[in-house]
Amino acid sequence: TFSVLQQSMGPEYLTPQGALLPSTWYTAALWFNLHASGAVYFVVTAMTMWQLRHSRRLLQQSLQEQDALNAALEHEHKKMELERRLAHSLIRNVFPGDVSDALTA
């Protein structure tokens, strides 16, 4: 049998009291008891899967941004190396040997 708690109030107390459900509510209560936990589980699982997909998308975006920044950094490093070699060549061609050696050391 199905039962619910019913509250009864007095001047100084509030006590739970057992009460039986009418027989017409048995089917509804049984259906709810059987399906409520499954529905909650489905909602929680769906939310978890959505968060997982969202986190994976953010991770992929972050990895793409990281690759782009690494490529830009490598390009800048090569450009600075070329500029340094050109500057050293200019110094060696303009200044005497001992001065150019001191400047490029």
N, CA, C and O atoms as a DFTB+ gen file, in Angstrom:
420 C
 N C O
     1  1       0.844      -1.191       0.000
     2  2       0.000       0.000       0.000
     3  2       0.879       1.240       0.000
     4  3       2.006       1.220       0.496
     5  1       0.366       2.288      -0.546
     6  2       1.064       3.560      -0.587
     7  2       0.593       4.428       0.564
     8  3      -0.589       4.451       0.907
     9  1       1.539       5.140       1.152
    10  2       1.138       6.067       2.200
    11  2       1.955       7.338       2.060
    12  3       3.058       7.323       1.515
    13  1       1.423       8.401       2.540
    14  2       2.102       9.696       2.537
    15  2       2.070      10.237       3.952
    16  3       1.327       9.745       4.801
    17  1       2.872      11.240       4.195
    18  2       2.838      11.883       5.511
    19  2       1.916      13.085       5.446
    20  3       1.981      13.892       4.518
    21  1       1.097      13.182       6.400
    22  2       0.159      14.292       6.478
    23  2       0.513      15.083       7.735
    24  3       0.784      14.494       8.781
    25  1       0.512      16.386       7.639
    26  2       0.854      17.230       8.774
    27  2      -0.421      17.630       9.509
    28  3      -1.399      18.054       8.894
    29  1      -0.395      17.489      10.826
    30  2      -1.520      18.013      11.613
    31  2      -0.971      19.061      12.569
    32  3       0.081      18.878      13.182
    33  1      -1.684      20.131      12.680
    34  2      -1.210      21.243      13.502
    35  2      -2.080      21.391      14.733
    36  3      -3.302      21.249      14.681
    37  1      -1.428      21.676      15.824
    38  2      -2.149      21.978      17.050
    39  2      -1.681      23.346      17.525
    40  3      -0.907      24.004      16.830
    41  1      -2.127      23.780      18.676
    42  2      -1.739      25.099      19.157
    43  2      -0.237      25.214      19.420
    44  3       0.320      26.303      19.289
    45  1       0.437      24.106      19.790
    46  2       1.857      24.201      20.131
    47  2       2.698      23.142      19.436
    48  3       3.860      22.968      19.805
    49  1       2.170      22.425      18.448
    50  2       2.963      21.339      17.849
    51  2       2.593      21.146      16.380
    52  3       1.525      21.544      15.915
    53  1       3.525      20.518      15.680
    54  2       3.328      20.136      14.284
    55  2       3.856      18.712      14.179
    56  3       5.062      18.499      14.308
    57  1       2.999      17.745      13.950
    58  2       3.435      16.346      13.941
    59  2       3.099      15.689      12.607
    60  3       2.031      15.928      12.043
    61  1       4.020      14.854      12.103
    62  2       3.681      14.086      10.895
    63  2       2.772      12.917      11.257
    64  3       2.970      12.273      12.287
    65  1       1.803      12.647      10.440
    66  2       0.880      11.542      10.681
    67  2       0.771      10.747       9.378
    68  3       0.689      11.335       8.300
    69  1       0.769       9.447       9.469
    70  2       0.612       8.610       8.288
    71  2      -0.799       8.674       7.758
    72  3      -1.755       8.710       8.533
    73  1      -0.943       8.689       6.438
    74  2      -2.268       8.685       5.822
    75  2      -2.190       7.822       4.571
    76  3      -1.208       7.901       3.833
    77  1      -3.177       7.020       4.324
    78  2      -3.199       6.169       3.136
    79  2      -3.702       6.950       1.939
    80  3      -4.595       7.790       2.044
    81  1      -3.095       6.645       0.786
    82  2      -3.574       7.258      -0.461
    83  2      -4.860       6.585      -0.895
    84  3      -5.047       5.392      -0.653
    85  1      -5.733       7.319      -1.521
    86  2      -6.912       6.671      -2.105
    87  2      -6.467       5.718      -3.221
    88  3      -5.442       5.952      -3.861
    89  1      -7.217       4.670      -3.449
    90  2      -6.840       3.653      -4.427
    91  2      -6.751       4.211      -5.840
    92  3      -6.032       3.656      -6.671
    93  1      -7.447       5.270      -6.127
    94  2      -7.379       5.863      -7.464
    95  2      -6.016       6.490      -7.748
    96  3      -5.664       6.699      -8.909
    97  1      -5.256       6.790      -6.717
    98  2      -3.935       7.406      -6.893
    99  2      -2.816       6.372      -6.974
   100  3      -1.669       6.747      -7.218
   101  1      -3.101       5.095      -6.779
   102  2      -2.050       4.076      -6.775
   103  2      -1.281       4.032      -8.095
   104  3      -0.051       3.970      -8.108
   105  1      -2.016       4.065      -9.192
   106  2      -1.363       3.985     -10.498
   107  2      -0.459       5.190     -10.731
   108  3       0.667       5.033     -11.205
   109  1      -0.931       6.376     -10.409
   110  2      -0.128       7.584     -10.596
   111  2       1.102       7.561      -9.694
   112  3       2.197       7.916     -10.129
   113  1       0.927       7.146      -8.443
   114  2       2.058       7.097      -7.521
   115  2       3.069       6.040      -7.952
   116  3       4.275       6.271      -7.867
   117  1       2.599       4.891      -8.411
   118  2       3.489       3.836      -8.889
   119  2       4.270       4.311     -10.118
   120  3       5.484       4.119     -10.196
   121  1       3.575       4.927     -11.073
   122  2       4.234       5.431     -12.275
   123  2       5.298       6.460     -11.899
   124  3       6.412       6.423     -12.422
   125  1       4.959       7.373     -10.999
   126  2       5.921       8.401     -10.579
   127  2       7.123       7.759      -9.894
   128  3       8.260       8.132     -10.180
   129  1       6.898       6.806      -8.999
   130  2       8.003       6.149      -8.305
   131  2       8.911       5.404      -9.264
   132  3      10.124       5.357      -9.057
   133  1       8.347       4.822     -10.307
   134  2       9.145       4.067     -11.270
   135  2       9.918       4.969     -12.229
   136  3      11.036       4.630     -12.616
   137  1       9.351       6.104     -12.618
   138  2       9.943       6.916     -13.671
   139  2      10.672       8.174     -13.193
   140  3      11.460       8.741     -13.949
   141  1      10.438       8.606     -12.005
   142  2      11.066       9.853     -11.537
   143  2      12.581       9.717     -11.470
   144  3      13.300      10.610     -11.917
   145  1      13.075       8.612     -10.917
   146  2      14.528       8.464     -10.812
   147  2      15.160       8.357     -12.190
   148  3      16.244       8.899     -12.409
   149  1      14.506       7.667     -13.130
   150  2      15.028       7.575     -14.499
   151  2      15.054       8.931     -15.185
   152  3      15.995       9.246     -15.914
   153  1      14.023       9.733     -14.950
   154  2      13.980      11.065     -15.554
   155  2      15.090      11.952     -15.001
   156  3      15.750      12.674     -15.749
   157  1      15.288      11.893     -13.701
   158  2      16.362      12.686     -13.086
   159  2      17.716      12.224     -13.619
   160  3      18.570      13.048     -13.945
   161  1      17.911      10.915     -13.707
   162  2      19.162      10.368     -14.232
   163  2      19.377      10.826     -15.676
   164  3      20.489      11.204     -16.044
   165  1      18.321      10.795     -16.498
   166  2      18.432      11.230     -17.887
   167  2      18.819      12.705     -17.980
   168  3      19.690      13.068     -18.770
   169  1      18.183      13.548     -17.187
   170  2      18.486      14.984     -17.220
   171  2      19.923      15.242     -16.781
   172  3      20.637      16.020     -17.414
   173  1      20.347      14.597     -15.706
   174  2      21.719      14.792     -15.219
   175  2      22.725      14.294     -16.251
   176  3      23.736      14.952     -16.496
   177  1      22.460      13.146     -16.852
   178  2      23.365      12.617     -17.878
   179  2      23.410      13.531     -19.091
   180  3      24.489      13.782     -19.629
   181  1      22.271      14.029     -19.532
   182  2      22.231      14.936     -20.682
   183  2      23.007      16.215     -20.389
   184  3      23.748      16.697     -21.245
   185  1      22.847      16.769     -19.190
   186  2      23.590      17.984     -18.834
   187  2      25.091      17.703     -18.789
   188  3      25.889      18.524     -19.242
   189  1      25.476      16.554     -18.249
   190  2      26.889      16.195     -18.169
   191  2      27.481      16.035     -19.563
   192  3      28.591      16.499     -19.821
   193  1      26.759      15.389     -20.455
   194  2      27.251      15.204     -21.825
   195  2      27.365      16.546     -22.545
   196  3      28.326      16.769     -23.282
   197  1      26.402      17.439     -22.344
   198  2      26.484      18.758     -22.973
   199  2      27.710      19.512     -22.462
   200  3      28.425      20.131     -23.250
   201  1      27.962      19.467     -21.146
   202  2      29.129      20.141     -20.584
   203  2      30.414      19.522     -21.108
   204  3      31.382      20.240     -21.358
   205  1      30.444      18.217     -21.279
   206  2      31.623      17.543     -21.819
   207  2      31.889      17.994     -23.251
   208  3      33.029      18.301     -23.601
   209  1      30.846      18.035     -24.086
   210  2      31.026      18.501     -25.471
   211  2      31.479      19.948     -25.501
   212  3      32.348      20.309     -26.294
   213  1      30.904      20.778     -24.653
   214  2      31.288      22.189     -24.587
   215  2      32.752      22.326     -24.164
   216  3      33.491      23.125     -24.738
   217  1      33.169      21.556     -23.170
   218  2      34.560      21.606     -22.703
   219  2      35.512      21.133     -23.795
   220  3      36.596      21.693     -23.958
   221  1      35.119      20.113     -24.537
   222  2      35.975      19.640     -25.641
   223  2      36.110      20.693     -26.726
   224  3      37.195      20.875     -27.280
   225  1      35.015      21.395     -27.041
   226  2      35.099      22.469     -28.039
   227  2      36.043      23.570     -27.564
   228  3      36.859      24.072     -28.337
   229  1      35.928      23.941     -26.295
   230  2      36.820      24.971     -25.758
   231  2      38.266      24.512     -25.787
   232  3      39.159      25.307     -26.081
   233  1      38.512      23.245     -25.487
   234  2      39.867      22.701     -25.526
   235  2      40.417      22.739     -26.950
   236  3      41.570      23.117     -27.157
   237  1      39.606      22.353     -27.927
   238  2      40.059      22.390     -29.316
   239  2      40.367      23.824     -29.756
   240  3      41.361      24.060     -30.442
   241  1      39.531      24.770     -29.368
   242  2      39.797      26.171     -29.702
   243  2      41.092      26.639     -29.054
   244  3      41.886      27.337     -29.684
   245  1      41.307      26.262     -27.807
   246  2      42.527      26.663     -27.106
   247  2      43.756      26.056     -27.767
   248  3      44.783      26.723     -27.894
   249  1      43.663      24.803     -28.188
   250  2      44.793      24.165     -28.862
   251  2      45.091      24.831     -30.207
   252  3      46.254      25.003     -30.571
   253  1      44.050      25.202     -30.937
   254  2      44.256      25.899     -32.207
   255  2      44.901      27.263     -31.984
   256  3      45.809      27.649     -32.720
   257  1      44.435      27.994     -30.971
   258  2      45.033      29.285     -30.651
   259  2      46.492      29.116     -30.228
   260  3      47.345      29.925     -30.594
   261  1      46.777      28.067     -29.459
   262  2      48.145      27.800     -29.022
   263  2      49.036      27.514     -30.225
   264  3      50.153      28.027     -30.301
   265  1      48.558      26.704     -31.163
   266  2      49.349      26.407     -32.361
   267  2      49.609      27.670     -33.172
   268  3      50.716      27.876     -33.671
   269  1      48.584      28.518     -33.304
   270  2      48.760      29.765     -34.052
   271  2      49.772      30.675     -33.358
   272  3      50.618      31.277     -34.019
   273  1      49.690      30.779     -32.036
   274  2      50.638      31.621     -31.304
   275  2      52.057      31.056     -31.372
   276  3      53.019      31.815     -31.481
   277  1      52.193      29.735     -31.309
   278  2      53.519      29.125     -31.439
   279  2      54.114      29.384     -32.812
   280  3      55.304      29.676     -32.930
   281  1      53.289      29.277     -33.859
   282  2      53.770      29.557     -35.214
   283  2      54.184      31.024     -35.347
   284  3      55.209      31.326     -35.958
   285  1      53.391      31.935     -34.779
   286  2      53.737      33.364     -34.837
   287  2      55.024      33.642     -34.065
   288  3      55.853      34.436     -34.510
   289  1      55.195      32.995     -32.917
   290  2      56.413      33.172     -32.130
   291  2      57.632      32.651     -32.888
   292  3      58.678      33.301     -32.896
   293  1      57.511      31.509     -33.511
   294  2      58.620      30.959     -34.291
   295  2      58.970      31.868     -35.465
   296  3      60.144      32.075     -35.770
   297  1      57.943      32.411     -36.122
   298  2      58.177      33.345     -37.229
   299  2      58.911      34.591     -36.739
   300  3      59.857      35.053     -37.376
   301  1      58.469      35.129     -35.608
   302  2      59.130      36.313     -35.051
   303  2      60.568      36.004     -34.654
   304  3      61.453      36.843     -34.827
   305  1      60.807      34.809     -34.124
   306  2      62.161      34.419     -33.736
   307  2      63.067      34.358     -34.966
   308  3      64.199      34.841     -34.923
   309  1      62.580      33.771     -36.059
   310  2      63.367      33.703     -37.302
   311  2      63.619      35.097     -37.855
   312  3      64.706      35.388     -38.352
   313  1      62.615      35.952     -37.766
   314  2      62.759      37.320     -38.265
   315  2      63.801      38.084     -37.446
   316  3      64.615      38.821     -38.003
   317  1      63.773      37.905     -36.117
   318  2      64.763      38.581     -35.271
   319  2      66.171      38.058     -35.545
   320  3      67.132      38.828     -35.532
   321  1      66.298      36.768     -35.792
   322  2      67.606      36.187     -36.100
   323  2      68.154      36.763     -37.409
   324  3      69.340      37.079     -37.506
   325  1      67.288      36.896     -38.407
   326  2      67.701      37.497     -39.681
   327  2      68.109      38.951     -39.479
   328  3      69.127      39.381     -40.022
   329  1      67.341      39.712     -38.714
   330  2      67.672      41.109     -38.445
   331  2      69.007      41.223     -37.706
   332  3      69.798      42.126     -37.977
   333  1      69.250      40.294     -36.764
   334  2      70.517      40.316     -36.027
   335  2      71.688      40.041     -36.970
   336  3      72.709      40.726     -36.896
   337  1      71.556      39.048     -37.856
   338  2      72.634      38.750     -38.805
   339  2      72.881      39.923     -39.743
   340  3      74.027      40.254     -40.049
   341  1      71.794      40.555     -40.200
   342  2      71.953      41.715     -41.088
   343  2      72.627      42.881     -40.360
   344  3      73.474      43.568     -40.930
   345  1      72.247      43.097     -39.105
   346  2      72.862      44.177     -38.324
   347  2      74.346      43.903     -38.104
   348  3      75.166      44.816     -38.202
   349  1      74.695      42.652     -37.806
   350  2      76.110      42.307     -37.609
   351  2      76.897      42.485     -38.910
   352  3      78.034      42.957     -38.896
   353  1      76.285      42.104     -40.025
   354  2      76.961      42.296     -41.319
   355  2      77.179      43.778     -41.601
   356  3      78.246      44.174     -42.071
   357  1      76.175      44.590     -41.314
   358  2      76.296      46.039     -41.532
   359  2      77.403      46.612     -40.654
   360  3      78.210      47.420     -41.115
   361  1      77.441      46.193     -39.388
   362  2      78.478      46.703     -38.473
   363  2      79.856      46.287     -38.964
   364  3      80.780      47.100     -38.936
   365  1      80.028      45.021     -39.422
   366  2      81.332      44.569     -39.908
   367  2      81.755      45.312     -41.165
   368  3      82.947      45.528     -41.385
   369  1      80.785      45.707     -41.998
   370  2      81.127      46.416     -43.236
   371  2      81.391      47.901     -43.023
   372  3      82.093      48.516     -43.825
   373  1      80.847      48.488     -41.966
   374  2      80.964      49.928     -41.754
   375  2      82.133      50.271     -40.836
   376  3      82.865      51.223     -41.105
   377  1      82.319      49.517     -39.763
   378  2      83.329      49.861     -38.761
   379  2      84.593      49.024     -38.964
   380  3      84.556      47.955     -39.574
   381  1      85.707      49.532     -38.444
   382  2      86.946      48.771     -38.513
   383  2      86.816      47.444     -37.720
   384  3      85.906      47.298     -36.905
   385  1      87.716      46.498     -37.963
   386  2      87.633      45.162     -37.389
   387  2      87.545      45.103     -35.889
   388  3      86.691      44.397     -35.352
   389  1      88.430      45.845     -35.172
   390  2      88.398      45.757     -33.718
   391  2      87.124      46.368     -33.148
   392  3      86.604      45.864     -32.153
   393  1      86.604      47.440     -33.749
   394  2      85.367      48.062     -33.279
   395  2      84.168      47.173     -33.576
   396  3      83.293      47.002     -32.728
   397  1      84.127      46.606     -34.779
   398  2      83.003      45.747     -35.130
   399  2      82.978      44.485     -34.278
   400  3      81.907      43.995     -33.921
   401  1      84.192      43.945     -33.942
   402  2      84.223      42.768     -33.070
   403  2      83.696      43.111     -31.673
   404  3      82.989      42.314     -31.055
   405  1      84.041      44.283     -31.194
   406  2      83.556      44.696     -29.859
   407  2      82.039      44.932     -29.865
   408  3      81.357      44.619     -28.890
   409  1      81.519      45.482     -30.965
   410  2      80.085      45.771     -31.044
   411  2      79.249      44.510     -31.231
   412  3      78.124      44.447     -30.736
   413  1      79.762      43.524     -31.921
   414  2      78.971      42.321     -32.203
   415  2      79.189      41.199     -31.200
   416  3      78.540      40.157     -31.295
   417  1      80.082      41.387     -30.248
   418  2      80.356      40.324     -29.270
   419  2      79.246      40.171     -28.275
   420  3      79.325      39.321     -27.389
